[in-house]
PDB file of C-alpha atoms in Angstrom:
ATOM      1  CA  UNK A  21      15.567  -0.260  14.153  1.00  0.00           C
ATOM      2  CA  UNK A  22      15.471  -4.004  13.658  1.00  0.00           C
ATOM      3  CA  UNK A  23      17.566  -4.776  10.766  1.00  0.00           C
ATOM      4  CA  UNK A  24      15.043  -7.156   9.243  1.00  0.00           C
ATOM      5  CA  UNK A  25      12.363  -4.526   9.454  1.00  0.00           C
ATOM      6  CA  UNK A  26      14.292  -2.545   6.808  1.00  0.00           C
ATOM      7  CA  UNK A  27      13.066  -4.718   3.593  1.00  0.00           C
ATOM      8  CA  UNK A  28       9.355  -4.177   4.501  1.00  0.00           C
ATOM      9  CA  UNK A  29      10.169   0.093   5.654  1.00  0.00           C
ATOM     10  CA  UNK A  30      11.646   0.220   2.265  1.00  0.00           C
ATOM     11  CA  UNK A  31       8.887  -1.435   0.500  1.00  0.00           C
ATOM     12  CA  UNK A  32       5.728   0.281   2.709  1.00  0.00           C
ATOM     13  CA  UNK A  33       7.259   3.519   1.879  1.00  0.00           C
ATOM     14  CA  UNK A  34       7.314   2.697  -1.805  1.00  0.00           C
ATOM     15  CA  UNK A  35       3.806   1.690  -1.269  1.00  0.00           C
ATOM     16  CA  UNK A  36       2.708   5.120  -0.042  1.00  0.00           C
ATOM     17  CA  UNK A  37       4.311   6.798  -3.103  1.00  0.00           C
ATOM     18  CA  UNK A  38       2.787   4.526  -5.571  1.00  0.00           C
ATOM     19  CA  UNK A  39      -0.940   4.995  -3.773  1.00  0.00           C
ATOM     20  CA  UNK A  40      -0.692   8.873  -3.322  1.00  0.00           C
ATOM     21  CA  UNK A  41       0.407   9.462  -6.891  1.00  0.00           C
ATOM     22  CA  UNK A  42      -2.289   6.762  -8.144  1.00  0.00           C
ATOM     23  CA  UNK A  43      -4.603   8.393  -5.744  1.00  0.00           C
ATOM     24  CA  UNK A  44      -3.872  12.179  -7.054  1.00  0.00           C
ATOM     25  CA  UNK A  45      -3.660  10.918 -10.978  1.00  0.00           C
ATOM     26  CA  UNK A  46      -7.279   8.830 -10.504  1.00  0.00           C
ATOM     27  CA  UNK A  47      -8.865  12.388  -8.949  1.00  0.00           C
ATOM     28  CA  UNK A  48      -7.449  14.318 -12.295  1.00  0.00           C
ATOM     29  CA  UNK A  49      -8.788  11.041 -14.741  1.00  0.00           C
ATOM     30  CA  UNK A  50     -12.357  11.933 -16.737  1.00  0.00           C
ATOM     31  CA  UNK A  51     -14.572   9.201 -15.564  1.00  0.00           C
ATOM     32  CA  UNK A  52     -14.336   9.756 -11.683  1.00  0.00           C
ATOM     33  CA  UNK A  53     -17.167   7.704 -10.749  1.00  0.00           C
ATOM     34  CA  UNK A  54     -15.346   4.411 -12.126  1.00  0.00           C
ATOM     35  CA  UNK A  55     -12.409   5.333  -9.972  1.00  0.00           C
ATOM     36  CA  UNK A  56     -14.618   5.869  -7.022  1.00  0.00           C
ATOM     37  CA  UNK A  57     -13.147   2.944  -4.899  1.00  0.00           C
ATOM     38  CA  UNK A  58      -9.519   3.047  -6.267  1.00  0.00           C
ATOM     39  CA  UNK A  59      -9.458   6.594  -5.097  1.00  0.00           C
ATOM     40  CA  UNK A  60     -10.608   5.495  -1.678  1.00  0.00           C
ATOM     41  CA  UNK A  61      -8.632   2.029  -1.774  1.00  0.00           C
ATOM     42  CA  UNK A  62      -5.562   3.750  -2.719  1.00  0.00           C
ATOM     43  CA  UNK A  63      -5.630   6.583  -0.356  1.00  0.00           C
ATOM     44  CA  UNK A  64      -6.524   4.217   2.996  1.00  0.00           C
ATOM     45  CA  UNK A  65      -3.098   2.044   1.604  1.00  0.00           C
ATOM     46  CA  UNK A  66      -1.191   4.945   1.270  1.00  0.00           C
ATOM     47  CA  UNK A  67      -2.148   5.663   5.137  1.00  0.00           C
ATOM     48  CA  UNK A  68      -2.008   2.502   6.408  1.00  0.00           C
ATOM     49  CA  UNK A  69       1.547   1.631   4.725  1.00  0.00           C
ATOM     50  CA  UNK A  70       2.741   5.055   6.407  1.00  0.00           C
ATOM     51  CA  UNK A  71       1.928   4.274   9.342  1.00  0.00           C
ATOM     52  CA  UNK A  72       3.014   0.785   8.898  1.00  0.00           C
ATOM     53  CA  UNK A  73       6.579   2.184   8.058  1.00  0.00           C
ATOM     54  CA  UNK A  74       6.772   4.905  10.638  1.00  0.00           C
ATOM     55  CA  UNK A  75       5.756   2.071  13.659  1.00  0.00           C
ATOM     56  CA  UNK A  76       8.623  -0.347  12.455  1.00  0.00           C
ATOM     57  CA  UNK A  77      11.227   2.359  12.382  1.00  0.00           C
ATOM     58  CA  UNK A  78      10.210   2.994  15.733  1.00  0.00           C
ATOM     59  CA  UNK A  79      10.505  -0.471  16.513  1.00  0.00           C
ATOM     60  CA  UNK A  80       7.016  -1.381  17.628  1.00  0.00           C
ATOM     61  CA  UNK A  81       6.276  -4.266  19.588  1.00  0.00           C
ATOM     62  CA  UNK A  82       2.842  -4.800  17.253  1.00  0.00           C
ATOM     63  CA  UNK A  83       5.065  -5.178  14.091  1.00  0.00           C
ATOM     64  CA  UNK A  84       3.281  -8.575  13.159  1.00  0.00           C
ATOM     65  CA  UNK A  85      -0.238  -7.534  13.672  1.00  0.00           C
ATOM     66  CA  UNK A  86       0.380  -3.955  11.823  1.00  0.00           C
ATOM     67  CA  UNK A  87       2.083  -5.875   9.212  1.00  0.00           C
ATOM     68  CA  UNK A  88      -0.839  -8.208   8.900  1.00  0.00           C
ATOM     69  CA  UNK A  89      -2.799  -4.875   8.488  1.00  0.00           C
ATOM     70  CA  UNK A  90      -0.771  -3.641   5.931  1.00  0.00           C
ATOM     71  CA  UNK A  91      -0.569  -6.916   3.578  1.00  0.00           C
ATOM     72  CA  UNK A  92      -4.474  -6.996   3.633  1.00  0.00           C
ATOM     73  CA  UNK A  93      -4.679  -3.462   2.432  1.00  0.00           C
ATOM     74  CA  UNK A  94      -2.184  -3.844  -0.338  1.00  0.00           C
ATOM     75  CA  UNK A  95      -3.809  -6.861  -1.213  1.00  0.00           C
ATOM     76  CA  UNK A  96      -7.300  -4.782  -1.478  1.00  0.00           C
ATOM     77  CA  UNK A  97      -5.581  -1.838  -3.257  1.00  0.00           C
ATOM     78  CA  UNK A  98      -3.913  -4.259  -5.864  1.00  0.00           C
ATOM     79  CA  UNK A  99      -7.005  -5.588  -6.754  1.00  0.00           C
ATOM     80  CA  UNK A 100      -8.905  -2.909  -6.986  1.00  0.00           C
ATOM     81  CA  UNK A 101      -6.138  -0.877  -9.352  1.00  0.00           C
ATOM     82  CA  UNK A 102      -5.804  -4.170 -11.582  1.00  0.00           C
ATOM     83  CA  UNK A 103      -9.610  -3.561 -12.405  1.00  0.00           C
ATOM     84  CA  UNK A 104      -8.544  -0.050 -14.252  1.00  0.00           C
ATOM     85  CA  UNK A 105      -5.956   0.289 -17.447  1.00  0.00           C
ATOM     86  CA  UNK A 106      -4.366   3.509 -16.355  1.00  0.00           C
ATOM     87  CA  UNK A 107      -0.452   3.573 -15.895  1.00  0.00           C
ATOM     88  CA  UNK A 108      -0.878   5.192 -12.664  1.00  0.00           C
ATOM     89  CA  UNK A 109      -3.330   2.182 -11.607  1.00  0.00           C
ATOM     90  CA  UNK A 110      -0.890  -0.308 -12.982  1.00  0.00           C
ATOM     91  CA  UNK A 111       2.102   0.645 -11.492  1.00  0.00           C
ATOM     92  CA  UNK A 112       0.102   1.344  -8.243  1.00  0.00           C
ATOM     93  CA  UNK A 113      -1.024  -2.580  -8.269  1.00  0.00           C
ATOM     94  CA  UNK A 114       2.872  -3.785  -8.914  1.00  0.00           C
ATOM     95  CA  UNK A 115       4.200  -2.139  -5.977  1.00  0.00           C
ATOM     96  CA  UNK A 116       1.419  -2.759  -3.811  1.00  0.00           C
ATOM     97  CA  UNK A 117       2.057  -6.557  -4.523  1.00  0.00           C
ATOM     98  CA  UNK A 118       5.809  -5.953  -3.656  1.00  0.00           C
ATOM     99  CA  UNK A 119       4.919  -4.594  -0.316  1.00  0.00           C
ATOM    100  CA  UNK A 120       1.940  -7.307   0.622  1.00  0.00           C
ATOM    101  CA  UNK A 121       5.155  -9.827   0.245  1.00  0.00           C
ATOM    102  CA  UNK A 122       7.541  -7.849   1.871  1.00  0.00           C
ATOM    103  CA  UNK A 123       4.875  -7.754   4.935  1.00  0.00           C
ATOM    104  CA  UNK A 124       4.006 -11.378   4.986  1.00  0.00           C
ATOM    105  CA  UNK A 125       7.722 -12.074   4.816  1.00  0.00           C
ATOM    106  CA  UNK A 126       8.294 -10.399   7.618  1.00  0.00           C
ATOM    107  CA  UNK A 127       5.432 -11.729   9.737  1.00  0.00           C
ATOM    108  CA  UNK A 128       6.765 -15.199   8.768  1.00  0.00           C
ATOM    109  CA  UNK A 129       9.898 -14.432  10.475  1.00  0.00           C
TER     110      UNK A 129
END
């Protein structure tokens, strides 16, 4: 694997833990129907960063264009958890920030 991929692996697999355990935690809160597109948001981040992660391990020759992919939807998912006051939310908005600059640093490589 590409050395400099490693920063953004590291930070796309953070991602997908953050999402899946905001993404579990939101399905378990009392008011589902406010949660409605975190739940969603979070779970298509949690995919896309995975995949994101696998494809640069395997040293893909689309890593700018899957990293663009994967900046947008941690953007999106950061946005969306900021809107809710959970912990779960919270922390799930502060790494997907990490990883959105992780991926645009690497795409401006």
């Amino acid at each position: 694997m590409n050395h400099s991929y490693q920063q953004c692996v590291d930070a796309c697999l953070e991602c997908l833990n953050a999402c899946n355990v905001c993404n579990v935690a939101s399905l378990k809160e009392y008011d589902l129907a406010m949660l409605r597109e975190c739940i969603r948001v979070s779970r298509e981040c949690a995919e896309i960063c995975g995949f994101a992660a696998q494809m640069l391990e395997h040293g893909t020759n689309f890593a700018e264009q899957i990293c663009e992919l994967c900046a947008h939807a941690c953007e999106v998912c950061a946005a969306e958890c900021s809107k809710h006051t959970h912990d779960h939310c919270k922390q799930c908005a502060e790494v997907c920030r990490r990883c959105y600059q992780a991926c645009r640093q690497l795409v401006a490589v």
